[in-house]
mmCIF file of C-alpha atoms and ligand atoms in Angstrom:
data_model
loop_
_atom_site.group_PDB
_atom_site.id
_atom_site.type_symbol
_atom_site.label_atom_id
_atom_site.label_comp_id
_atom_site.label_asym_id
_atom_site.label_seq_id
_atom_site.Cartn_x
_atom_site.Cartn_y
_atom_site.Cartn_z
ATOM 1 C CA MET A 1 -17.297 -132.774 -140.222
ATOM 2 C CA ALA A 2 -18.969 -134.502 -142.421
ATOM 3 C CA GLN A 3 -19.940 -131.595 -144.360
ATOM 4 C CA ILE A 4 -16.018 -131.296 -144.088
ATOM 5 C CA ILE A 5 -15.063 -134.774 -145.544
ATOM 6 C CA SER A 6 -18.861 -134.825 -147.709
ATOM 7 C CA GLN A 7 -16.892 -131.765 -149.815
ATOM 8 C CA ASN A 8 -13.558 -133.089 -149.868
ATOM 9 C CA PHE A 9 -14.038 -135.215 -153.685
ATOM 10 C CA ASP A 10 -15.959 -134.697 -156.325
ATOM 11 C CA PHE A 11 -19.583 -136.484 -155.606
ATOM 12 C CA GLU A 12 -20.425 -135.422 -158.943
ATOM 13 C CA LYS A 13 -18.117 -137.062 -160.603
ATOM 14 C CA TYR A 14 -18.583 -140.837 -158.349
ATOM 15 C CA LEU A 15 -22.351 -141.152 -159.089
ATOM 16 C CA LYS A 16 -22.034 -140.596 -162.335
ATOM 17 C CA GLU A 17 -19.432 -143.786 -163.258
ATOM 18 C CA THR A 18 -20.393 -145.109 -160.156
ATOM 19 C CA LYS A 19 -24.320 -145.199 -161.935
ATOM 20 C CA LYS A 20 -22.458 -146.350 -165.114
ATOM 21 C CA VAL A 21 -21.543 -149.538 -163.276
ATOM 22 C CA VAL A 22 -25.019 -150.253 -162.060
ATOM 23 C CA GLU A 23 -26.121 -149.660 -165.856
ATOM 24 C CA GLU A 24 -23.865 -152.033 -167.293
ATOM 25 C CA ALA A 25 -23.954 -154.621 -164.884
ATOM 26 C CA LEU A 26 -28.131 -154.022 -164.532
ATOM 27 C CA ASP A 27 -27.753 -153.686 -169.140
ATOM 28 C CA SER A 28 -26.147 -157.415 -168.547
ATOM 29 C CA SER A 29 -27.900 -159.259 -166.141
ATOM 30 C CA LEU A 30 -31.403 -160.281 -168.325
ATOM 31 C CA SER A 31 -29.968 -163.127 -171.108
ATOM 32 C CA PRO A 32 -30.967 -165.506 -171.847
ATOM 33 C CA GLU A 33 -34.468 -164.666 -171.108
ATOM 34 C CA ARG A 34 -37.469 -166.440 -173.073
ATOM 35 C CA PRO A 35 -39.772 -165.988 -173.728
ATOM 36 C CA GLU A 36 -39.014 -163.019 -176.054
ATOM 37 C CA ILE A 37 -42.937 -160.765 -174.502
ATOM 38 C CA LEU A 38 -41.014 -161.841 -170.971
ATOM 39 C CA ARG A 39 -38.035 -160.441 -171.378
ATOM 40 C CA GLU A 40 -39.061 -157.308 -173.223
ATOM 41 C CA SER A 41 -41.609 -156.788 -170.138
ATOM 42 C CA MET A 42 -38.367 -157.814 -167.680
ATOM 43 C CA ARG A 43 -36.148 -154.942 -169.637
ATOM 44 C CA TYR A 44 -38.527 -152.614 -170.705
ATOM 45 C CA SER A 45 -39.131 -151.787 -166.580
ATOM 46 C CA LEU A 46 -35.051 -152.612 -165.214
ATOM 47 C CA LEU A 47 -34.078 -150.067 -167.614
ATOM 48 C CA ALA A 48 -35.689 -147.500 -167.579
ATOM 49 C CA GLY A 49 -33.642 -145.117 -165.642
ATOM 50 C CA GLY A 50 -34.377 -144.659 -161.991
ATOM 51 C CA LYS A 51 -31.826 -142.948 -159.362
ATOM 52 C CA ARG A 52 -30.109 -146.253 -158.913
ATOM 53 C CA ILE A 53 -29.763 -145.724 -155.340
ATOM 54 C CA ARG A 54 -29.650 -148.706 -153.781
ATOM 55 C CA PRO A 55 -27.945 -150.085 -156.114
ATOM 56 C CA ILE A 56 -25.080 -147.317 -155.515
ATOM 57 C CA LEU A 57 -25.536 -147.365 -151.792
ATOM 58 C CA CYS A 58 -24.298 -150.764 -151.805
ATOM 59 C CA LEU A 59 -21.612 -150.307 -153.248
ATOM 60 C CA ALA A 60 -19.720 -146.988 -151.415
ATOM 61 C CA SER A 61 -20.923 -149.093 -148.050
ATOM 62 C CA CYS A 62 -18.680 -152.590 -148.942
ATOM 63 C CA SER A 63 -15.513 -149.915 -150.163
ATOM 64 C CA LEU A 64 -16.687 -147.430 -146.712
ATOM 65 C CA ALA A 65 -16.733 -151.950 -145.252
ATOM 66 C CA GLY A 66 -12.860 -152.487 -147.366
ATOM 67 C CA GLY A 67 -14.274 -154.290 -150.180
ATOM 68 C CA ASP A 68 -14.013 -154.261 -153.123
ATOM 69 C CA PRO A 69 -17.567 -152.651 -155.267
ATOM 70 C CA GLU A 70 -16.334 -154.895 -157.964
ATOM 71 C CA LEU A 71 -17.381 -158.445 -156.210
ATOM 72 C CA ALA A 72 -20.820 -156.317 -154.811
ATOM 73 C CA VAL A 73 -22.274 -154.989 -157.919
ATOM 74 C CA PRO A 74 -24.058 -158.724 -158.786
ATOM 75 C CA THR A 75 -25.649 -157.672 -156.142
ATOM 76 C CA ALA A 76 -26.402 -154.046 -155.973
ATOM 77 C CA VAL A 77 -27.615 -156.028 -159.584
ATOM 78 C CA ALA A 78 -30.046 -157.471 -157.351
ATOM 79 C CA ILE A 79 -31.638 -155.355 -155.398
ATOM 80 C CA GLU A 80 -32.289 -153.088 -158.035
ATOM 81 C CA MET A 81 -33.796 -155.809 -159.393
ATOM 82 C CA ILE A 82 -36.064 -156.246 -155.905
ATOM 83 C CA HIS A 83 -36.820 -152.648 -156.427
ATOM 84 C CA THR A 84 -38.154 -152.691 -159.821
ATOM 85 C CA MET A 85 -40.682 -155.343 -159.619
ATOM 86 C CA SER A 86 -41.735 -154.113 -156.118
ATOM 87 C CA LEU A 87 -42.499 -150.185 -158.837
ATOM 88 C CA ILE A 88 -43.763 -152.734 -161.333
ATOM 89 C CA HIS A 89 -46.907 -154.674 -158.722
ATOM 90 C CA ASP A 90 -46.640 -150.812 -156.570
ATOM 91 C CA ASP A 91 -48.383 -150.327 -159.968
ATOM 92 C CA LEU A 92 -51.168 -152.514 -160.593
ATOM 93 C CA PRO A 93 -54.971 -152.034 -160.448
ATOM 94 C CA ALA A 94 -54.990 -154.085 -157.471
ATOM 95 C CA MET A 95 -52.873 -151.852 -155.606
ATOM 96 C CA ASP A 96 -51.593 -148.570 -156.376
ATOM 97 C CA ASN A 97 -53.359 -148.254 -160.080
ATOM 98 C CA ASP A 98 -50.498 -145.646 -161.650
ATOM 99 C CA ASP A 99 -50.101 -145.116 -165.053
ATOM 100 C CA LEU A 100 -46.818 -143.806 -165.442
ATOM 101 C CA ARG A 101 -43.484 -145.204 -163.809
ATOM 102 C CA ARG A 102 -40.116 -143.433 -164.817
ATOM 103 C CA GLY A 103 -41.519 -141.357 -167.505
ATOM 104 C CA ARG A 104 -42.580 -144.203 -169.425
ATOM 105 C CA PRO A 105 -46.440 -145.643 -169.153
ATOM 106 C CA THR A 106 -46.782 -148.810 -166.435
ATOM 107 C CA ASN A 107 -45.756 -152.033 -167.073
ATOM 108 C CA HIS A 108 -48.681 -153.326 -167.445
ATOM 109 C CA LYS A 109 -49.816 -151.146 -169.210
ATOM 110 C CA VAL A 110 -48.226 -151.655 -171.871
ATOM 111 C CA TYR A 111 -47.637 -155.222 -171.790
ATOM 112 C CA GLY A 112 -50.586 -156.348 -169.506
ATOM 113 C CA ASP A 113 -51.708 -157.316 -165.895
ATOM 114 C CA ALA A 114 -50.502 -160.906 -166.168
ATOM 115 C CA VAL A 115 -47.049 -159.877 -168.602
ATOM 116 C CA ALA A 116 -46.478 -157.458 -165.885
ATOM 117 C CA ILE A 117 -47.185 -159.715 -162.176
ATOM 118 C CA LEU A 118 -45.241 -162.709 -164.014
ATOM 119 C CA ALA A 119 -42.093 -160.137 -165.202
ATOM 120 C CA GLY A 120 -41.839 -158.777 -161.267
ATOM 121 C CA ASP A 121 -42.051 -162.509 -159.856
ATOM 122 C CA ALA A 122 -39.328 -163.092 -162.854
ATOM 123 C CA LEU A 123 -36.640 -160.227 -161.385
ATOM 124 C CA LEU A 124 -37.657 -161.081 -158.292
ATOM 125 C CA THR A 125 -36.103 -164.848 -158.464
ATOM 126 C CA ARG A 126 -33.800 -163.396 -160.831
ATOM 127 C CA ALA A 127 -32.374 -161.408 -157.515
ATOM 128 C CA PHE A 128 -31.571 -164.344 -155.771
ATOM 129 C CA GLU A 129 -29.847 -166.138 -158.477
ATOM 130 C CA MET A 130 -27.482 -162.805 -158.944
ATOM 131 C CA VAL A 131 -26.538 -163.640 -155.382
ATOM 132 C CA SER A 132 -26.429 -166.781 -154.979
ATOM 133 C CA LEU A 133 -25.435 -168.243 -158.455
ATOM 134 C CA ARG A 134 -24.137 -164.773 -160.525
ATOM 135 C CA SER A 135 -21.516 -163.638 -157.841
ATOM 136 C CA PRO A 136 -18.129 -165.334 -158.304
ATOM 137 C CA ASP A 137 -15.809 -165.340 -155.965
ATOM 138 C CA VAL A 138 -17.091 -163.823 -152.975
ATOM 139 C CA ASP A 139 -17.221 -166.062 -149.619
ATOM 140 C CA SER A 140 -21.083 -168.163 -150.141
ATOM 141 C CA LYS A 141 -21.025 -167.924 -146.398
ATOM 142 C CA ARG A 142 -20.692 -164.060 -146.603
ATOM 143 C CA LEU A 143 -23.499 -164.705 -149.784
ATOM 144 C CA LEU A 144 -25.988 -167.054 -148.282
ATOM 145 C CA ASN A 145 -25.183 -163.859 -145.375
ATOM 146 C CA VAL A 146 -26.943 -161.438 -148.340
ATOM 147 C CA VAL A 147 -29.542 -163.989 -149.187
ATOM 148 C CA GLY A 148 -31.271 -163.839 -145.968
ATOM 149 C CA GLU A 149 -31.209 -160.098 -145.507
ATOM 150 C CA LEU A 150 -32.303 -159.636 -148.876
ATOM 151 C CA SER A 151 -35.486 -162.958 -147.861
ATOM 152 C CA LEU A 152 -36.346 -160.829 -144.633
ATOM 153 C CA VAL A 153 -36.805 -157.664 -146.030
ATOM 154 C CA ALA A 154 -38.490 -158.576 -149.756
ATOM 155 C CA GLY A 155 -41.111 -160.727 -147.892
ATOM 156 C CA ALA A 156 -43.408 -160.448 -145.021
ATOM 157 C CA PRO A 157 -41.463 -158.880 -142.517
ATOM 158 C CA GLY A 158 -40.118 -155.713 -145.667
ATOM 159 C CA LEU A 159 -41.771 -154.201 -148.186
ATOM 160 C CA VAL A 160 -44.691 -156.590 -148.538
ATOM 161 C CA GLY A 161 -45.937 -156.078 -144.873
ATOM 162 C CA GLY A 162 -44.663 -152.500 -145.310
ATOM 163 C CA GLN A 163 -47.284 -152.635 -148.211
ATOM 164 C CA VAL A 164 -50.498 -154.663 -146.871
ATOM 165 C CA VAL A 165 -50.776 -151.953 -144.054
ATOM 166 C CA ASP A 166 -49.928 -149.020 -147.067
ATOM 167 C CA LEU A 167 -53.252 -150.349 -148.681
ATOM 168 C CA GLU A 168 -55.605 -151.638 -146.105
ATOM 169 C CA CYS A 169 -55.137 -147.871 -144.591
ATOM 170 C CA GLU A 170 -55.891 -145.873 -147.303
ATOM 171 C CA GLY A 171 -58.664 -143.783 -146.459
ATOM 172 C CA LYS A 172 -58.197 -144.049 -142.961
ATOM 173 C CA LYS A 173 -56.773 -142.178 -140.413
ATOM 174 C CA VAL A 174 -53.831 -143.316 -139.113
ATOM 175 C CA ASP A 175 -51.478 -141.951 -136.777
ATOM 176 C CA LEU A 176 -47.241 -140.827 -136.703
ATOM 177 C CA GLU A 177 -46.341 -144.462 -135.161
ATOM 178 C CA THR A 178 -47.947 -146.521 -138.279
ATOM 179 C CA LEU A 179 -46.828 -143.554 -141.187
ATOM 180 C CA GLU A 180 -43.536 -144.161 -139.045
ATOM 181 C CA TYR A 181 -44.248 -148.435 -139.482
ATOM 182 C CA ILE A 182 -45.063 -148.489 -143.081
ATOM 183 C CA HIS A 183 -42.164 -146.053 -144.202
ATOM 184 C CA LEU A 184 -39.784 -148.180 -142.454
ATOM 185 C CA HIS A 185 -41.176 -151.253 -143.769
ATOM 186 C CA LYS A 186 -42.282 -150.243 -148.067
ATOM 187 C CA THR A 187 -39.148 -148.121 -147.876
ATOM 188 C CA GLY A 188 -36.899 -148.483 -145.077
ATOM 189 C CA ALA A 189 -36.020 -151.956 -145.024
ATOM 190 C CA LEU A 190 -35.043 -151.949 -148.811
ATOM 191 C CA LEU A 191 -33.213 -149.364 -148.186
ATOM 192 C CA LYS A 192 -31.307 -151.143 -144.981
ATOM 193 C CA ALA A 193 -30.790 -154.130 -147.080
ATOM 194 C CA CYS A 194 -28.485 -152.031 -148.791
ATOM 195 C CA VAL A 195 -25.932 -150.633 -147.175
ATOM 196 C CA ARG A 196 -25.983 -153.864 -144.846
ATOM 197 C CA THR A 197 -25.112 -156.587 -147.559
ATOM 198 C CA GLY A 198 -22.356 -153.870 -148.861
ATOM 199 C CA ALA A 199 -20.587 -154.760 -146.289
ATOM 200 C CA MET A 200 -21.788 -157.742 -145.830
ATOM 201 C CA ILE A 201 -19.783 -158.917 -149.739
ATOM 202 C CA ALA A 202 -16.594 -157.237 -147.823
ATOM 203 C CA GLY A 203 -16.788 -159.489 -144.364
ATOM 204 C CA ALA A 204 -17.751 -156.509 -142.443
ATOM 205 C CA ASP A 205 -17.743 -156.620 -138.071
ATOM 206 C CA GLU A 206 -20.347 -156.558 -135.747
ATOM 207 C CA LYS A 207 -19.590 -153.250 -134.932
ATOM 208 C CA LEU A 208 -19.240 -150.888 -138.542
ATOM 209 C CA LEU A 209 -22.605 -153.521 -139.089
ATOM 210 C CA THR A 210 -24.263 -151.761 -136.295
ATOM 211 C CA ALA A 211 -23.676 -148.560 -137.331
ATOM 212 C CA LEU A 212 -25.244 -149.134 -140.866
ATOM 213 C CA THR A 213 -27.883 -150.268 -139.336
ATOM 214 C CA SER A 214 -28.241 -146.489 -137.076
ATOM 215 C CA TYR A 215 -26.826 -145.349 -141.228
ATOM 216 C CA ALA A 216 -29.937 -146.827 -142.535
ATOM 217 C CA GLU A 217 -32.134 -146.598 -140.233
ATOM 218 C CA GLY A 218 -31.764 -142.409 -140.567
ATOM 219 C CA ILE A 219 -32.386 -142.799 -144.314
ATOM 220 C CA GLY A 220 -34.705 -144.486 -145.019
ATOM 221 C CA LEU A 221 -37.368 -142.467 -143.377
ATOM 222 C CA ALA A 222 -35.692 -139.125 -144.571
ATOM 223 C CA PHE A 223 -36.474 -140.773 -147.557
ATOM 224 C CA GLN A 224 -39.825 -141.398 -147.556
ATOM 225 C CA ILE A 225 -40.404 -138.242 -146.037
ATOM 226 C CA ILE A 226 -38.791 -136.889 -148.764
ATOM 227 C CA ASP A 227 -40.379 -138.762 -150.962
ATOM 228 C CA ASP A 228 -44.099 -137.472 -149.419
ATOM 229 C CA ILE A 229 -42.924 -133.692 -150.003
ATOM 230 C CA LEU A 230 -42.049 -134.097 -153.668
ATOM 231 C CA ASP A 231 -45.200 -135.914 -153.804
ATOM 232 C CA VAL A 232 -46.596 -132.290 -153.209
ATOM 233 C CA THR A 233 -44.236 -130.225 -154.586
ATOM 234 C CA ALA A 234 -42.814 -131.623 -157.480
ATOM 235 C CA SER A 235 -44.432 -132.022 -160.710
ATOM 236 C CA SER A 236 -45.016 -135.503 -162.299
ATOM 237 C CA GLU A 237 -42.236 -134.318 -165.592
ATOM 238 C CA THR A 238 -40.218 -134.045 -162.604
ATOM 239 C CA LEU A 239 -40.420 -136.800 -160.555
ATOM 240 C CA GLY A 240 -42.104 -138.976 -163.339
ATOM 241 C CA LYS A 241 -44.752 -140.781 -162.175
ATOM 242 C CA THR A 242 -47.683 -139.432 -161.272
ATOM 243 C CA ALA A 243 -47.590 -135.934 -159.206
ATOM 244 C CA GLY A 244 -50.185 -135.716 -155.842
ATOM 245 C CA LYS A 245 -51.474 -139.320 -156.280
ATOM 246 C CA ASP A 246 -50.731 -139.168 -152.137
ATOM 247 C CA LEU A 247 -53.950 -136.882 -151.938
ATOM 248 C CA LEU A 248 -55.858 -137.829 -154.230
ATOM 249 C CA ALA A 249 -55.717 -141.469 -153.106
ATOM 250 C CA ASP A 250 -56.256 -140.082 -149.244
ATOM 251 C CA LYS A 251 -52.948 -141.725 -148.346
ATOM 252 C CA THR A 252 -51.403 -140.146 -144.933
ATOM 253 C CA THR A 253 -48.210 -137.990 -145.363
ATOM 254 C CA TYR A 254 -45.559 -136.909 -143.141
ATOM 255 C CA PRO A 255 -46.931 -133.363 -144.829
ATOM 256 C CA LYS A 256 -49.796 -134.578 -143.921
ATOM 257 C CA LEU A 257 -49.657 -135.450 -140.443
ATOM 258 C CA LEU A 258 -46.546 -132.444 -140.266
ATOM 259 C CA GLY A 259 -47.307 -129.546 -142.312
ATOM 260 C CA LEU A 260 -44.465 -129.272 -145.327
ATOM 261 C CA GLU A 261 -41.713 -126.945 -142.648
ATOM 262 C CA GLU A 262 -41.845 -129.304 -139.776
ATOM 263 C CA SER A 263 -41.208 -132.718 -142.274
ATOM 264 C CA LYS A 264 -38.744 -130.811 -144.142
ATOM 265 C CA LYS A 265 -37.135 -130.628 -141.085
ATOM 266 C CA ARG A 266 -37.412 -134.062 -139.675
ATOM 267 C CA ALA A 267 -35.976 -135.243 -142.636
ATOM 268 C CA LEU A 268 -32.558 -133.238 -141.896
ATOM 269 C CA ASN A 269 -32.690 -134.427 -138.340
ATOM 270 C CA LEU A 270 -32.915 -137.826 -139.150
ATOM 271 C CA VAL A 271 -30.227 -137.129 -141.737
ATOM 272 C CA LYS A 272 -27.953 -135.607 -139.702
ATOM 273 C CA LYS A 273 -28.030 -138.269 -136.725
ATOM 274 C CA ALA A 274 -27.455 -141.017 -139.591
ATOM 275 C CA LYS A 275 -24.341 -139.429 -140.941
ATOM 276 C CA GLU A 276 -23.140 -138.914 -136.869
ATOM 277 C CA ALA A 277 -23.083 -143.141 -136.664
ATOM 278 C CA ILE A 278 -20.515 -143.551 -139.759
ATOM 279 C CA ILE A 279 -18.441 -140.275 -139.405
ATOM 280 C CA PRO A 280 -16.152 -142.561 -137.180
ATOM 281 C CA TRP A 281 -14.810 -143.718 -139.624
ATOM 282 C CA GLY A 282 -14.055 -140.963 -141.351
ATOM 283 C CA GLU A 283 -12.251 -140.938 -145.040
ATOM 284 C CA ASP A 284 -14.531 -144.102 -146.023
ATOM 285 C CA ALA A 285 -17.512 -142.758 -145.227
ATOM 286 C CA LYS A 286 -17.126 -140.468 -147.823
ATOM 287 C CA TYR A 287 -19.173 -141.464 -150.485
ATOM 288 C CA LEU A 288 -22.198 -142.786 -147.475
ATOM 289 C CA LEU A 289 -21.727 -139.326 -146.427
ATOM 290 C CA SER A 290 -22.890 -137.155 -149.885
ATOM 291 C CA LEU A 291 -25.043 -139.678 -150.835
ATOM 292 C CA ALA A 292 -27.215 -139.091 -147.168
ATOM 293 C CA ASP A 293 -27.526 -134.970 -148.267
ATOM 294 C CA PHE A 294 -28.580 -136.503 -151.685
ATOM 295 C CA ILE A 295 -31.099 -137.763 -149.731
ATOM 296 C CA THR A 296 -32.855 -134.916 -148.483
ATOM 297 C CA ASN A 297 -31.633 -132.373 -151.120
ATOM 298 C CA ARG A 298 -32.795 -134.558 -154.479
ATOM 299 C CA ASP A 299 -35.372 -132.890 -156.246
ATOM 300 C CA ARG A 300 -36.647 -136.008 -158.006
HETATM 301 C C1 GRG B 1 -40.799 -157.471 -153.140
HETATM 302 C C2 GRG B 1 -41.889 -159.536 -152.362
HETATM 303 C C3 GRG B 1 -42.102 -158.265 -152.585
HETATM 304 C C4 GRG B 1 -43.710 -157.206 -152.310
HETATM 305 C C5 GRG B 1 -43.387 -155.519 -153.604
HETATM 306 C C6 GRG B 1 -45.465 -153.670 -153.745
HETATM 307 C C7 GRG B 1 -45.070 -153.202 -152.714
HETATM 308 C C8 GRG B 1 -44.595 -155.211 -152.246
HETATM 309 C C9 GRG B 1 -43.918 -152.962 -152.340
HETATM 310 C C10 GRG B 1 -44.562 -151.517 -152.205
HETATM 311 C C11 GRG B 1 -43.173 -151.272 -153.088
HETATM 312 C C12 GRG B 1 -42.758 -149.631 -152.684
HETATM 313 C C13 GRG B 1 -42.953 -148.976 -154.358
HETATM 314 C C14 GRG B 1 -42.262 -149.179 -152.293
HETATM 315 C C15 GRG B 1 -42.005 -147.217 -152.263
HETATM 316 C C16 GRG B 1 -40.599 -146.957 -152.072
HETATM 317 C C17 GRG B 1 -40.854 -145.771 -152.539
HETATM 318 C C18 GRG B 1 -39.877 -144.806 -152.373
HETATM 319 C C19 GRG B 1 -39.458 -146.394 -154.363
HETATM 320 C C20 GRG B 1 -39.575 -145.351 -154.801
HETATM 321 O O1 GRG B 1 -38.128 -145.395 -155.461
HETATM 322 P P1 GRG B 1 -37.073 -144.445 -155.955
HETATM 323 O O2 GRG B 1 -37.713 -142.027 -155.343
HETATM 324 O O3 GRG B 1 -37.085 -144.622 -157.340
HETATM 325 O O4 GRG B 1 -35.087 -144.532 -155.792
HETATM 326 P P2 GRG B 1 -36.596 -144.616 -158.614
HETATM 327 O O5 GRG B 1 -37.350 -144.568 -160.387
HETATM 328 O O6 GRG B 1 -35.674 -143.657 -158.658
HETATM 329 O O7 GRG B 1 -35.189 -145.660 -158.570
#
């Protein structure tokens, strides 16, 4: 059934048009910024491309919940800001120490560590400004819920906590449970916030939020499994970031623990279950259903 709904509309067109909306909103979200070096560094990473899967998930979820996706654009931008700042900080010498991101030299390679850290800080704080002060026409109680959700996923209970465990585990033998903990926090938490906040802006009830949470948990883990697989199978050129990095940093990954075939099977199974959680919403679920397939079929 999911397959039938997914094929009933032009997903490529939807993706292209929604991405354009996101790119334009990102472009206009960063002014005025002083001093100039900070503005440049923030824009350098935020406007460097990327799949924009997170903001698109947020807007698609708002649509599923019966809301006007236009109202969720500032939150979608905020989420991409949090994601981008996490990439800037992740690439720093004190963390993953990477030279290439989104097909260009990493932020600290261009602007130096100090400015890169501060650009990340400024993007993170701007994210909360986008929701609280730049979301006209959204009920303030709903915005407060969105701020709460984003503060939880960005902080120790989410990305930061996952990153710390990930760094601690480098070079160590890691079991599947710990690996899942890392991924659910480092990657899954923000993906979950995308779909939950989009729906919150539309005023979704608990039943829908619970279904969307199940959907997001499935695609979140699947997204990271595919990321691990691509690290082994794709080139740096295609990925726009250094391929083979996990092996080099002696990181435990799904392919390392389960093998490539079993990892792929696990990702497909997670996506199937994710889709089942939102099938009762029928035609309204078509964007999120197709986005789930997009996540497993992506090549970068
Ligand atoms: C959020 C306060 C705060 C701190 C950040 C550094 C850090 C703490 C966390 C690291 C999080 C991280 C880098 C997770 C990896 C997530 C991931 C799979 C990124 C790749 O996402 P894609 O493929 O990339 O969507 P594009 O470039 O397409 O956006």
